[in-house]
CSV table of C-alpha atoms in Angstrom, one decimal:
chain,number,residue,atom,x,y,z
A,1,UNK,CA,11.6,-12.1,-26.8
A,2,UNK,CA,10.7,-11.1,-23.5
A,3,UNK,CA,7.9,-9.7,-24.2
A,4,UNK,CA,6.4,-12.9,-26.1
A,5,UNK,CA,7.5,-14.9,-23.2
A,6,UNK,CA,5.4,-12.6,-20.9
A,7,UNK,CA,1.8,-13.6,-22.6
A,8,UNK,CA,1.9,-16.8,-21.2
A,9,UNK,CA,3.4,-16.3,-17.6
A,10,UNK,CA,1.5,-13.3,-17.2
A,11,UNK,CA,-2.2,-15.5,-18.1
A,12,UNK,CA,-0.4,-18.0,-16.0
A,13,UNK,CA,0.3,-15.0,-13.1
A,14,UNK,CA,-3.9,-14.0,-13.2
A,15,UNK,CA,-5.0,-17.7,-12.5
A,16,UNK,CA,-3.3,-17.8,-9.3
A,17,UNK,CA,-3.6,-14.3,-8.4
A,18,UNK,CA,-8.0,-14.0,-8.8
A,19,UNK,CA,-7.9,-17.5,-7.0
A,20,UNK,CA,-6.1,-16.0,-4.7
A,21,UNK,CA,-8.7,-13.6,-4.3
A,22,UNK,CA,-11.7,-15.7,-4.6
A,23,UNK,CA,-10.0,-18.2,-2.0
A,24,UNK,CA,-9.2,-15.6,1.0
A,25,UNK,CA,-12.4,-13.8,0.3
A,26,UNK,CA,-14.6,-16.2,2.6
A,27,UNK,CA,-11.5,-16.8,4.7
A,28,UNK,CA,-12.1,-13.2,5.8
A,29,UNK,CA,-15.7,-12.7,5.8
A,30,UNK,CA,-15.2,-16.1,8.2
A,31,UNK,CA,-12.9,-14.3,10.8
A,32,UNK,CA,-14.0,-11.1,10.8
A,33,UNK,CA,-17.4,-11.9,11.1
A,34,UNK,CA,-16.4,-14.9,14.0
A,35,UNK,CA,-13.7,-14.2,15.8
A,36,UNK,CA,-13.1,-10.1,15.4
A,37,UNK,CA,-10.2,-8.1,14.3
A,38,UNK,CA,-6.9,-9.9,14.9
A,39,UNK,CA,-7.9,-12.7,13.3
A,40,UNK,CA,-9.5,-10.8,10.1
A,41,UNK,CA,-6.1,-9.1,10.3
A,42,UNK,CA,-3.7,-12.4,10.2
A,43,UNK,CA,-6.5,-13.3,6.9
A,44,UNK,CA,-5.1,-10.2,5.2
A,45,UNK,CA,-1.2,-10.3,6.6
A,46,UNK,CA,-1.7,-14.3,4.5
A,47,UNK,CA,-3.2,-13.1,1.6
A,48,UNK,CA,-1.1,-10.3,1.1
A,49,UNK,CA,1.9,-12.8,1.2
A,50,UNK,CA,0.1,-15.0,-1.0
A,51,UNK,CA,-0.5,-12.1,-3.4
A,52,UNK,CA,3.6,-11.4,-3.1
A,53,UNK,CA,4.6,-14.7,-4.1
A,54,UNK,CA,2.4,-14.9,-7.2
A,55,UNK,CA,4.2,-12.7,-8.7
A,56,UNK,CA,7.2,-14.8,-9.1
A,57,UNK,CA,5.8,-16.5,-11.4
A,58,UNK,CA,6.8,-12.8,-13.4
A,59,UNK,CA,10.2,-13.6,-12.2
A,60,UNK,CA,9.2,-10.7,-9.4
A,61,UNK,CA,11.5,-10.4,-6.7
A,62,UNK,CA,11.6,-7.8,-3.6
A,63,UNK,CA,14.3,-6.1,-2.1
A,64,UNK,CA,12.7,-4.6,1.7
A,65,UNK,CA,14.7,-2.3,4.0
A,66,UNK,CA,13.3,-1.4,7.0
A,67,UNK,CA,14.9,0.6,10.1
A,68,UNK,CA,15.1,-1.3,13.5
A,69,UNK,CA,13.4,1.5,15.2
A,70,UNK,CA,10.6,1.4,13.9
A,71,UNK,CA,8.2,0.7,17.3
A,72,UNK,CA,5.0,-1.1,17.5
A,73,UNK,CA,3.2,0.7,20.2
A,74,UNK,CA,3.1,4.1,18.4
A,75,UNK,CA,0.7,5.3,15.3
A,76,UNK,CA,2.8,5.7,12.3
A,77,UNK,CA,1.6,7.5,8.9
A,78,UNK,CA,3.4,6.1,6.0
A,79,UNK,CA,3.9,8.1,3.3
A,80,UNK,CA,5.2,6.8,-0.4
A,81,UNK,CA,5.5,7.0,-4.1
A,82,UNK,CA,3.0,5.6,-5.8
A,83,UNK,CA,3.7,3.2,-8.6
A,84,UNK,CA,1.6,0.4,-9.5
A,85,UNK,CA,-0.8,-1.7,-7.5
A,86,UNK,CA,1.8,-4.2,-6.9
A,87,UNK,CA,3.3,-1.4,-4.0
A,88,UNK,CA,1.0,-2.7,-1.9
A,89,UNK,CA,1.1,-6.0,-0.9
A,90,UNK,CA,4.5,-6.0,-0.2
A,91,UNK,CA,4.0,-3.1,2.5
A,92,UNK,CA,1.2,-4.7,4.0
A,93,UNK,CA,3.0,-8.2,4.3
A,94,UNK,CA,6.6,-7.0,5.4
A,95,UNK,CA,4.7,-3.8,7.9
A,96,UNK,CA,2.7,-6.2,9.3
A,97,UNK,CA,3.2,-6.0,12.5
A,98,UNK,CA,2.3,-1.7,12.4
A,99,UNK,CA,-1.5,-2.8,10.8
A,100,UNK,CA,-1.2,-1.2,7.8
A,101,UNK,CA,-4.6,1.0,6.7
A,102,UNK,CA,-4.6,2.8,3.6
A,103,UNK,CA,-6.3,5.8,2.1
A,104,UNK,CA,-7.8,4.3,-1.3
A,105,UNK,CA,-10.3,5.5,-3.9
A,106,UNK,CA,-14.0,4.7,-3.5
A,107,UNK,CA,-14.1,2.4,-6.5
A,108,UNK,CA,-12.4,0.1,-4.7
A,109,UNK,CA,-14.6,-0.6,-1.7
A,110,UNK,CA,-16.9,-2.7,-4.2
A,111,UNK,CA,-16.7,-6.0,-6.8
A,112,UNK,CA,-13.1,-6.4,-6.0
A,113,UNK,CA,-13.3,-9.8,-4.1
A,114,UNK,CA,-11.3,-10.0,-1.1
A,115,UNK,CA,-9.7,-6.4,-1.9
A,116,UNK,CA,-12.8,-4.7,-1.0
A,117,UNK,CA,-13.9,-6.5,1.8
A,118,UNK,CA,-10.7,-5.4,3.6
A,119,UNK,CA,-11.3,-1.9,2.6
A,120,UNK,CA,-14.4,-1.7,4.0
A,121,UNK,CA,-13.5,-3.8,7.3
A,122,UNK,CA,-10.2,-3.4,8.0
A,123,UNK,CA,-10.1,-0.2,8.9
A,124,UNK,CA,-9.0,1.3,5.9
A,125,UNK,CA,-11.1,4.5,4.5
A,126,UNK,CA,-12.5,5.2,1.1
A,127,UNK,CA,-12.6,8.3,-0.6
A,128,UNK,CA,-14.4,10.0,-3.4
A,129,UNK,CA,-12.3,12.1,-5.3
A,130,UNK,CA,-15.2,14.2,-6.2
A,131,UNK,CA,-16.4,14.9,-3.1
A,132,UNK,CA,-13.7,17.0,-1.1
A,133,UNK,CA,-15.2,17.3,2.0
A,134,UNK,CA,-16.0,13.7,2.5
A,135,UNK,CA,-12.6,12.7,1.4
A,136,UNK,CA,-10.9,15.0,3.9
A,137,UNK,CA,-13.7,13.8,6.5
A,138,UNK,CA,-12.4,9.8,6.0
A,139,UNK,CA,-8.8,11.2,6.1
A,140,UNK,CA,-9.7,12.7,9.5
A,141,UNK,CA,-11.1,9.6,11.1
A,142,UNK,CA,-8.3,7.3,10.0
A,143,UNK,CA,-6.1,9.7,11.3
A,144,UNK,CA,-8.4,9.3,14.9
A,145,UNK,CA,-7.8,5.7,14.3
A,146,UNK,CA,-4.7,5.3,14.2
A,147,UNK,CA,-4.1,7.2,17.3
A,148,UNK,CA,-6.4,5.4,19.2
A,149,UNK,CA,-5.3,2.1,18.6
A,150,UNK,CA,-1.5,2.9,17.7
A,151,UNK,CA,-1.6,1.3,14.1
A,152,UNK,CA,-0.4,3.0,10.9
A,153,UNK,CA,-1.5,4.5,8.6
A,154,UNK,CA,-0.3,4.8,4.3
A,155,UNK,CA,-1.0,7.3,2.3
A,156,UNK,CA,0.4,8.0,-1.7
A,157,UNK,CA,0.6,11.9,-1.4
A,158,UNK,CA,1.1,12.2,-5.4
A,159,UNK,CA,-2.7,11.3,-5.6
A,160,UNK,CA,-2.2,9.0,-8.9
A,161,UNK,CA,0.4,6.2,-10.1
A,162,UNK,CA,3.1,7.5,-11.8
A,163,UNK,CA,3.3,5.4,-15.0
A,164,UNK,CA,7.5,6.2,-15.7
A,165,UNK,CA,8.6,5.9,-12.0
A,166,UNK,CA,9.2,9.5,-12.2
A,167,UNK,CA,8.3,11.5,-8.9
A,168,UNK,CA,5.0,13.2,-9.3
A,169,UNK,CA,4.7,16.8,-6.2
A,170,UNK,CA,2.9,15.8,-3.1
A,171,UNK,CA,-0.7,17.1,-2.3
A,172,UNK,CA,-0.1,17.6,0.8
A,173,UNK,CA,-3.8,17.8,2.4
A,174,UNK,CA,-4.5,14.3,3.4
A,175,UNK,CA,-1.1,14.0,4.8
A,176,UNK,CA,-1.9,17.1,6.8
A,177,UNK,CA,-5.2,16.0,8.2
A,178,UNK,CA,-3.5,12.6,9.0
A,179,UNK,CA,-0.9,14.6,11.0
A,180,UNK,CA,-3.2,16.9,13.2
A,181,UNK,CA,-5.5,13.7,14.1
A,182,UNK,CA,-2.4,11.7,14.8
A,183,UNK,CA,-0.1,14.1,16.7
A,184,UNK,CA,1.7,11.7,18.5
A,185,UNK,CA,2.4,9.5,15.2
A,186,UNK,CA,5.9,9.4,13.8
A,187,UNK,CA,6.3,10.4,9.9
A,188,UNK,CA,7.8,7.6,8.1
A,189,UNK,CA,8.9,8.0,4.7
A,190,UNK,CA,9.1,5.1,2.3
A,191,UNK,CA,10.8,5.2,-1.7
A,192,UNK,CA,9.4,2.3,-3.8
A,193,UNK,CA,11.3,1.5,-7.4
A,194,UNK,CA,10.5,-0.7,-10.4
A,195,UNK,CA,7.0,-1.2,-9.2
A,196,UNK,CA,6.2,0.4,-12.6
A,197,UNK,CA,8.2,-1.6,-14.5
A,198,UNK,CA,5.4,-4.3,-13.9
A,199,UNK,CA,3.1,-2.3,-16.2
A,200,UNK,CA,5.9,-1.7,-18.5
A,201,UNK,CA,3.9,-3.2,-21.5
A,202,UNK,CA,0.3,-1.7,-20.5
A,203,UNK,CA,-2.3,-3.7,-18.5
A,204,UNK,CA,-1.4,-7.2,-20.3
A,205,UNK,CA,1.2,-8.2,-20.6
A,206,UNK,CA,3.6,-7.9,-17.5
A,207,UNK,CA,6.9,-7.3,-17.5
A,208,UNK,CA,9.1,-9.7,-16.2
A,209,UNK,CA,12.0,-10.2,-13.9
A,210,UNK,CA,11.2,-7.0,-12.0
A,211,UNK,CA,13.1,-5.8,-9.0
A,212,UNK,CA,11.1,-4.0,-6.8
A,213,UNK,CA,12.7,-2.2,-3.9
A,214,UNK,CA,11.5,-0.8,-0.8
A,215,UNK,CA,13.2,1.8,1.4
A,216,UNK,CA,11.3,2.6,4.3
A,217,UNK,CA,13.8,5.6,5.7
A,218,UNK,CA,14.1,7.0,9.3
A,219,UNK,CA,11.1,7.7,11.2
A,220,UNK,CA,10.2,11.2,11.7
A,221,UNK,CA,8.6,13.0,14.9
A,222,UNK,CA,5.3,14.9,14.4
A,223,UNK,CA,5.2,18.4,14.9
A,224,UNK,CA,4.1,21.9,15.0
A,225,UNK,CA,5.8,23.2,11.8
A,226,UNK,CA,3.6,20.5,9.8
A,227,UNK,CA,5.0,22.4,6.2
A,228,UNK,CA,8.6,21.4,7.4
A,229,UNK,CA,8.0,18.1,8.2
A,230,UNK,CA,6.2,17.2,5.4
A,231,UNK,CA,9.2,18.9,3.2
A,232,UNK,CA,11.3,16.9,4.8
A,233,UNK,CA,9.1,13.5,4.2
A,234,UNK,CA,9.0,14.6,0.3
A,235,UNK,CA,12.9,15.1,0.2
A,236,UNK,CA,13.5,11.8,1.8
A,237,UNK,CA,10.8,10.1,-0.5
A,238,UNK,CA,12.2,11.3,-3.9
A,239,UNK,CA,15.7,11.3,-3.0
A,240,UNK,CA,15.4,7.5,-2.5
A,241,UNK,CA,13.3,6.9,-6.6
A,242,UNK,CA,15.7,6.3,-9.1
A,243,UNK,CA,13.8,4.0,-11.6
A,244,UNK,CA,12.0,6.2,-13.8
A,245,UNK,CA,12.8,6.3,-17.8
């Protein structure tokens, strides 16, 4: 029953959500182009709200925890599970205030309106996955970025969605790079659940009434022993999924 319910709401849920798109998409070229970074950055704080609520129409709803020390004068590099594509608004709306940049795949940084003109101007980088050393080359100047201008930065250390919620083992490269450019960044890690749920029935429909949860855990100070620290994100990380089959 839910299922046949979902056809509907979920044609209902892509009207509103590419208008969405195709709305904020000059909205951004606009400031960006006209009145620089902080105002192309309160474009895409909107949107990505917008983006959050149209998923209610799915009967979405969010559950965001946060620690209060969390400061914004420092580079942070976020580092999460990777579920769905629906993990990121949510960080980018409720982490606003740390300018959330993400590591994302090439393909992205074209035909995706509004989606890849903040890839390409936001400050986020773009990486081909069959091209190593330019991958680890963006990694490395996001990682200068962020230290420059104290902003954050996220990064999905499993490298691909998992499809069941269940835990894929870091790759640990990027987040290395990220760490030696940005040695004054603290490690946060974050535990996102029921993003997959979303995609429960494949691409079309969506699932409804999903619960999405967000645990953004105690920060963690950069460091020599990068292997520990990095151990120590991945513990915190998968301790905190338990929505997989």
């Amino acid at each position: 029953m839910q299922k046949l319910l979902s056809y509907p709401l979920s044609l209902i849920y892509f009207v509103f959500f590419g208008s969405t798109l195709l709305i904020f998409h000059p909205i951004q070229w606009v400031a960006h182009r006209f009145f620089g970074y902080e105002a192309h950055k309160k474009s895409v704080s909107l949107l990505n709200w917008c983006l959050v609520k149209c998923t209610h129409i799915l009967g979405t709803y969010y559950t965001f925890k946060k620690p209060q020390n969390l400061p914004p004068d420092k580079p942070l590099i976020l580092v999460a599970n990777h579920q769905s594509m629906h993990d990121i608004p949510p960080i980018i709306w409720y982490l606003r205030e740390h300018h959330p940049k993400f590591v994302s795949k090439i393909e992205l940084g074209k035909g995706i309106p509004s989606v890849s003109y903040n890839l390409r101007h936001g400050g986020s980088v773009l990486i081909d996955r069959k091209d190593g050393k330019q991958a680890l080359l963006e990694i490395s100047k996001l990682g200068t970025y962020i230290e420059k201008h104290h902003r954050s930065a996220v990064i999905f250390p499993e490298g691909t969605r998992s499809r069941t919620g269940h835990p894929k083992k870091f790759q640990t490269t990027g987040l290395k790079i990220l760490m030696k450019r940005a040695p004054s960044a603290l490690i946060v890690p974050i535990s996102i659940n029921n993003s997959w749920k979303v995609l429960r029935f494949g691409k079309f429909p969506y699932g409804l009434g999903v619960h999405m949860t967000f645990d953004v855990h105690p920060p963690i100070a950069n460091g020599k022993n990068i292997d520990a620290i990095i151990e120590q994100v991945e513990n915190a990380v998968t301790d905190g999924i338990t929505s997989f089959k």
